[in-house]
Amino acid sequence: MKRIEMKFGLKNLLVYALLVGGALVVAFPFFYAISTSLKASYDIFKIPMEWIPREIHWENYVVPFQTRPLGRNFLNSVLVSTAVTVLNVITCTMAGYSFAKFRYYGRDMMFLGVLATLMVPIQVILVPLFVLVKALGWLNSYAGLIIPAGTSAFGVFLMRQYFQTVPLEIMEAARIDGCGELRIFAQVVMPLVRPALSALVIFIFMNNWNSFLWPLLVVSRDEMMTLPLGIAAFESTYSTNFGQLMAVSLISTLPVLIAFLLLQRQFIQGMALSGLKS
Amino acid sequence: MTIFPGRRLKTNGVRRKSHLKRKEAWAGFLFALPAVLMFAAFSGYPILRTLYLSFFDYNMLTPPKFKGLENYVSLFQDPLFWQSVRATAVYILGTYVPTIILALCLALLLNRKFRLRGLFRTLYFTPVVMSMVVVAVIWKLLFFYQGPLNMLLGYFSIQPIQWLSSTTFAPVALAVMTTWKSVGYFTVLYLAGLQGIPTEYREAGMIDGATGWQLFRFITLPLLKPITVFVVAMSLLFGVQEFTAQYVMTGGGPNGVTRVLALLVYETGFGFMKMGRATAISIILFVILVAITMLQRRWLTATDY
Amino acid sequence: MKARVLRILTVTLLLLLAVSSLASARVTITYWTHTHPPMVDLTKELIAEFEKENPDIQVEYTAIPNNQFFTKMLTSMSTGTGPDVFNMSSTRITAYLGSDAVVPVIPSAFGYKNQAELENAWVKGTLKAASKDGKIYGIPSEYNVSALVINAAHFKEAGLNPNNPPRTWDELKKHAEKLTVRKGNQIVRRGFDFFYLPNFYWLDFGVLLGQQGGHILSANGKESVINGEAGVKALQTWYDMVYKDKVAGPQYSLKDSTNPMIDYVNGNVSMFLAYPWSIGLLKDTPVWKDSVIVPLPQMDPAHPVTHAYGYYWMVSKTSKHPEASWKFVNFLSSHPERWLKDVSFIQPRKGWTNLPEAKAFPYIEVWLGEMGKSSFGDMSPYWAEISAAIQRAVENSIMNGVAPKAALAQAKSEIDAALKQ
């Protein structure tokens, strides 16, 4: 008995050792990024490099917000990413529900068509998409930033997988009780797929929060720019303040990280149930 | 367009039932409609337009000129295009094979109950939420010849490596960076898969006297197959779409060894102002992807458990 | 009473009319540049002044991240939603001129009677990069020539006289040999090196090629002659520095396009290329006090060749207000003193050399000397592809160690293919 306990102790120790080792490897670039974010511009490229800055420049975290409209950029990003996420939750759950739980002509073709859009490199469709958005009069507007991103093939796929785990009987029972389809969807089925929703929310929010190329094309006015565009303005032809760039970049990842922290258990649960039925 | 799936039958009761079925089919169709319409407008139309443009000479400043299949023909003859095909394959295999293996290992480690589990999970996931632009800037500095990584290697008396200016190591550097960035995502997916496996399976195996490795090889791994299939599909899509990493870290060099197809598309279209040619590359890429996905499906059905 | 009401009404109406007609006469022009913080700041200042002077014109300014400038420009121009005024490098201009995407200058907007008078207001040859078929399409916002910056402290350490800088590439190699500091098989300090940055491969190799009397394209522009004797000699010069003399090495370069001067600023290179804008990056650093700027070395000092490149203000063909747009460009280009002082940009509008700011500009005599020898290198609407092919050839040779001749043969076939497509 004692031997077994010891064995377990050793095993756990090994697990911890591996995890800590892995964590160190993962954390190393962050350590370097944080160290860089606290350096003066010219100290960053000093050879040999300083692991911990000789002089610490906390102002790198403050100055950018004073000299550039990053606050406004941040608000724009929050607004756009939230709106996109809400739209996706609506369109992807509805479509996923439809593809998983209904039978009608053309269903599988539509689903395949949706999946096929995943396989086209985004850069080339940017131009025709831009032409379309221009024709709709959405350049330099929130509509132009939000609506084209309002649904996602990956989201539809994810929700379809998850809805397949919901037993048909629940819907049938509700129908027999005389519930309308919309009510079944909103009040009977939706509560069952909450874990998958957190997976969807994180995925969509994250992608949109970091979205760069599309906002760059659609927006030409400073007051409409999102955070990634605001950060890109730090880079310049002949000189960049890397310390400030790092500082702002690190701050910009916080919202998504916090979202993950809050939703991670549901996120994993959501993935767990949807991923297994392929 | 008829949306009705069932056949019309004569008995009254069945007709009533089929009427209900029909209503249901309509409801189902309407649920899909918003997403489908948006796809049609914001993906479908641009993709068709892309296909159309691939038969033209288009510099984006003057109207497109019809060229027939010339874009495709000249691409197949262009050694630079084939170099990019190779670079893409190297990038995807070099990045995602290690990523998937590492993710599986990490998930197995994280699937135990212990303190600080949430903290580890979050830490491993952090690179996933960062934007690729930022990640690439950080790693470009890390990989510098006289930079932090070579300094670390120097502590173990290893000669500095020309990470970004050698044709051998530049693809390695990109793979290392992307692995770091994406391993957390796949770990969480595998973790989800592991948590979906009922404990009875493993318990039954243990009663039968299976070793740890046997449990993993014959119970866990087969049950994780759907996740693996999903993860492989995701890797392919992520890998093919990525070009920010290469653009920021190596600019496609040295001598084009990291100029992946997505970067070639971007460079050809916006840099060289040959949008018709760029769209032709993406159409070829699309065909390749669809083919691989179908092969993967076949492989999946062929070896199903 | 009634009459008074009527009068008030009429006056109000007239006033309203006047205001509304004023409002409709007020035009808005859009202006895009790449991002470069000091330039962006000065541009904003100048726009405010311009709007004050011209209350009928409003300027909407956007700075676009460098890497995506052309992506945004092309996408917008293709749908007619591009800016009225934009700023573009001379290397890219040819493609835009060939596509009929821009309009010629309107001399009257500058206060000149005709094009000849306008042409005469700029230093001879500096408008050439933006000219086509006798018409002028752009006004330079920055005009750059290369020179050499040397670290005098390193020179003295190595027993060299900074007042006697290298005049030829052979002399430069000899100096570099003495300046290079090695530790084992690693270089601690390079005697000389190039930039190793995308657009600069074309410039660096281009000037070596030009000094050998060579060209990238044949006289008729139909094929590449880059792998001729001159080209091979030019690349060999670079190759030898890395592999034979071992005074340079691409791996040591930070290759950071956001700060090309960083290697020199760090003290890791003793002799480096410099451009007028480099002054802005050097003057606040510790190495500035030891830095001396001298003319670019030549292959043959009797027949000096040096290349120029610039950025030009242009007006889009889709602009609804070309007159106002050129008027704005005239305003921007009427303050060379501030561009010099705040941003270290040289704007060759005649008379700029007499400005006190020009006289105070570091090493002005060197810059003027280099400008006097300068010309634009080979231009082509396929510049972007040619530049990429040159970059690959240089990387293949300098980083992979492939012989210059073979590397350039590959470049030739790539350029020829690009010209044919």
Short mmCIF file of N, CA and C in Angstrom, two decimals, chain B residues 221-272:
data_model
loop_
_atom_site.label_atom_id
_atom_site.label_comp_id
_atom_site.label_asym_id
_atom_site.label_seq_id
_atom_site.Cartn_x
_atom_site.Cartn_y
_atom_site.Cartn_z
N LEU B 221 -7.07 7.00 -27.08
CA LEU B 221 -6.75 7.52 -28.40
C LEU B 221 -7.87 7.27 -29.42
N PRO B 222 -8.39 6.03 -29.50
CA PRO B 222 -9.49 5.82 -30.46
C PRO B 222 -10.71 6.69 -30.15
N LEU B 223 -10.98 6.88 -28.85
CA LEU B 223 -12.15 7.69 -28.51
C LEU B 223 -11.92 9.16 -28.82
N LEU B 224 -10.67 9.54 -28.93
CA LEU B 224 -10.36 10.94 -29.24
C LEU B 224 -10.36 11.20 -30.74
N LYS B 225 -10.59 10.13 -31.51
CA LYS B 225 -10.44 10.29 -32.95
C LYS B 225 -11.27 11.43 -33.55
N PRO B 226 -12.54 11.56 -33.14
CA PRO B 226 -13.30 12.69 -33.72
C PRO B 226 -12.62 14.02 -33.45
N ILE B 227 -12.07 14.19 -32.25
CA ILE B 227 -11.36 15.43 -31.95
C ILE B 227 -10.15 15.58 -32.86
N THR B 228 -9.42 14.48 -33.03
CA THR B 228 -8.24 14.54 -33.89
C THR B 228 -8.62 14.95 -35.31
N VAL B 229 -9.69 14.37 -35.80
CA VAL B 229 -10.13 14.71 -37.15
C VAL B 229 -10.44 16.21 -37.23
N PHE B 230 -11.16 16.67 -36.22
CA PHE B 230 -11.52 18.08 -36.17
C PHE B 230 -10.27 18.96 -36.10
N VAL B 231 -9.34 18.57 -35.24
CA VAL B 231 -8.12 19.34 -35.04
C VAL B 231 -7.29 19.36 -36.32
N VAL B 232 -7.23 18.23 -37.01
CA VAL B 232 -6.47 18.19 -38.26
C VAL B 232 -7.10 19.13 -39.29
N ALA B 233 -8.43 19.10 -39.35
CA ALA B 233 -9.12 19.99 -40.30
C ALA B 233 -8.85 21.45 -39.96
N MET B 234 -8.92 21.76 -38.67
CA MET B 234 -8.65 23.14 -38.25
C MET B 234 -7.22 23.55 -38.59
N SER B 235 -6.26 22.64 -38.35
CA SER B 235 -4.86 22.96 -38.63
C SER B 235 -4.68 23.33 -40.08
N LEU B 236 -5.32 22.54 -40.92
CA LEU B 236 -5.20 22.75 -42.35
C LEU B 236 -5.72 24.14 -42.72
N LEU B 237 -6.89 24.49 -42.16
CA LEU B 237 -7.49 25.78 -42.48
C LEU B 237 -6.65 26.93 -41.91
N PHE B 238 -6.27 26.80 -40.65
CA PHE B 238 -5.43 27.85 -40.05
C PHE B 238 -4.13 27.99 -40.83
N GLY B 239 -3.50 26.86 -41.11
CA GLY B 239 -2.19 26.87 -41.75
C GLY B 239 -2.23 27.49 -43.13
N VAL B 240 -3.27 27.18 -43.87
CA VAL B 240 -3.36 27.69 -45.24
C VAL B 240 -3.66 29.19 -45.26
N GLN B 241 -4.44 29.64 -44.29
CA GLN B 241 -4.85 31.05 -44.28
C GLN B 241 -3.74 31.97 -43.76
N GLU B 242 -2.80 31.42 -43.01
CA GLU B 242 -1.84 32.27 -42.31
C GLU B 242 -0.85 32.94 -43.27
N PHE B 243 -0.71 34.23 -43.14
CA PHE B 243 0.40 34.88 -43.86
C PHE B 243 1.00 36.02 -43.06
N THR B 244 0.30 36.46 -42.00
CA THR B 244 0.84 37.53 -41.17
C THR B 244 2.17 37.11 -40.55
N ALA B 245 2.23 35.86 -40.08
CA ALA B 245 3.45 35.38 -39.43
C ALA B 245 4.64 35.53 -40.37
N GLN B 246 4.50 35.04 -41.58
CA GLN B 246 5.60 35.10 -42.55
C GLN B 246 5.88 36.54 -42.96
N TYR B 247 4.80 37.29 -43.14
CA TYR B 247 4.93 38.67 -43.60
C TYR B 247 5.76 39.49 -42.62
N VAL B 248 5.46 39.32 -41.32
CA VAL B 248 6.15 40.12 -40.31
C VAL B 248 7.55 39.57 -40.03
N MET B 249 7.68 38.23 -39.91
CA MET B 249 8.95 37.69 -39.44
C MET B 249 10.01 37.60 -40.51
N THR B 250 9.66 37.12 -41.69
CA THR B 250 10.69 36.89 -42.71
C THR B 250 10.39 37.61 -44.02
N GLY B 251 9.19 38.13 -44.16
CA GLY B 251 8.82 38.74 -45.44
C GLY B 251 8.81 37.70 -46.56
N GLY B 252 8.76 36.42 -46.19
CA GLY B 252 8.75 35.36 -47.20
C GLY B 252 10.13 34.80 -47.51
N GLY B 253 11.18 35.47 -47.00
CA GLY B 253 12.53 35.05 -47.31
C GLY B 253 13.06 34.07 -46.29
N PRO B 254 14.34 33.77 -46.29
CA PRO B 254 15.28 34.18 -47.33
C PRO B 254 15.07 33.39 -48.63
N ASN B 255 15.27 34.07 -49.70
CA ASN B 255 15.12 33.50 -51.03
C ASN B 255 13.80 32.75 -51.23
N GLY B 256 12.74 33.27 -50.61
CA GLY B 256 11.41 32.73 -50.87
C GLY B 256 11.04 31.45 -50.16
N VAL B 257 11.89 30.92 -49.27
CA VAL B 257 11.56 29.62 -48.67
C VAL B 257 10.38 29.68 -47.70
N THR B 258 10.02 30.85 -47.22
CA THR B 258 8.86 30.94 -46.33
C THR B 258 7.71 31.70 -46.98
N ARG B 259 7.80 31.90 -48.30
CA ARG B 259 6.72 32.60 -48.98
C ARG B 259 5.59 31.60 -49.23
N VAL B 260 4.72 31.44 -48.23
CA VAL B 260 3.61 30.49 -48.36
C VAL B 260 2.59 31.01 -49.38
N LEU B 261 1.70 30.15 -49.82
CA LEU B 261 0.74 30.54 -50.87
C LEU B 261 -0.09 31.75 -50.46
N ALA B 262 -0.54 31.79 -49.20
CA ALA B 262 -1.36 32.92 -48.79
C ALA B 262 -0.58 34.23 -48.92
N LEU B 263 0.71 34.17 -48.62
CA LEU B 263 1.54 35.36 -48.76
C LEU B 263 1.76 35.68 -50.24
N LEU B 264 1.93 34.65 -51.04
CA LEU B 264 2.09 34.85 -52.48
C LEU B 264 0.85 35.53 -53.06
N VAL B 265 -0.32 35.10 -52.60
CA VAL B 265 -1.57 35.70 -53.06
C VAL B 265 -1.57 37.19 -52.72
N TYR B 266 -1.23 37.49 -51.48
CA TYR B 266 -1.25 38.88 -51.00
C TYR B 266 -0.24 39.72 -51.79
N GLU B 267 0.96 39.16 -51.94
CA GLU B 267 2.03 39.88 -52.63
C GLU B 267 1.68 40.09 -54.11
N THR B 268 1.17 39.04 -54.74
CA THR B 268 0.86 39.13 -56.16
C THR B 268 -0.26 40.13 -56.41
N GLY B 269 -1.28 40.09 -55.56
CA GLY B 269 -2.42 40.97 -55.76
C GLY B 269 -2.12 42.42 -55.42
N PHE B 270 -1.72 42.64 -54.19
CA PHE B 270 -1.58 44.02 -53.73
C PHE B 270 -0.19 44.59 -53.97
N GLY B 271 0.84 43.74 -53.98
CA GLY B 271 2.19 44.24 -54.20
C GLY B 271 2.48 44.39 -55.69
N PHE B 272 2.24 43.30 -56.44
CA PHE B 272 2.58 43.32 -57.86
C PHE B 272 1.43 43.82 -58.72
#
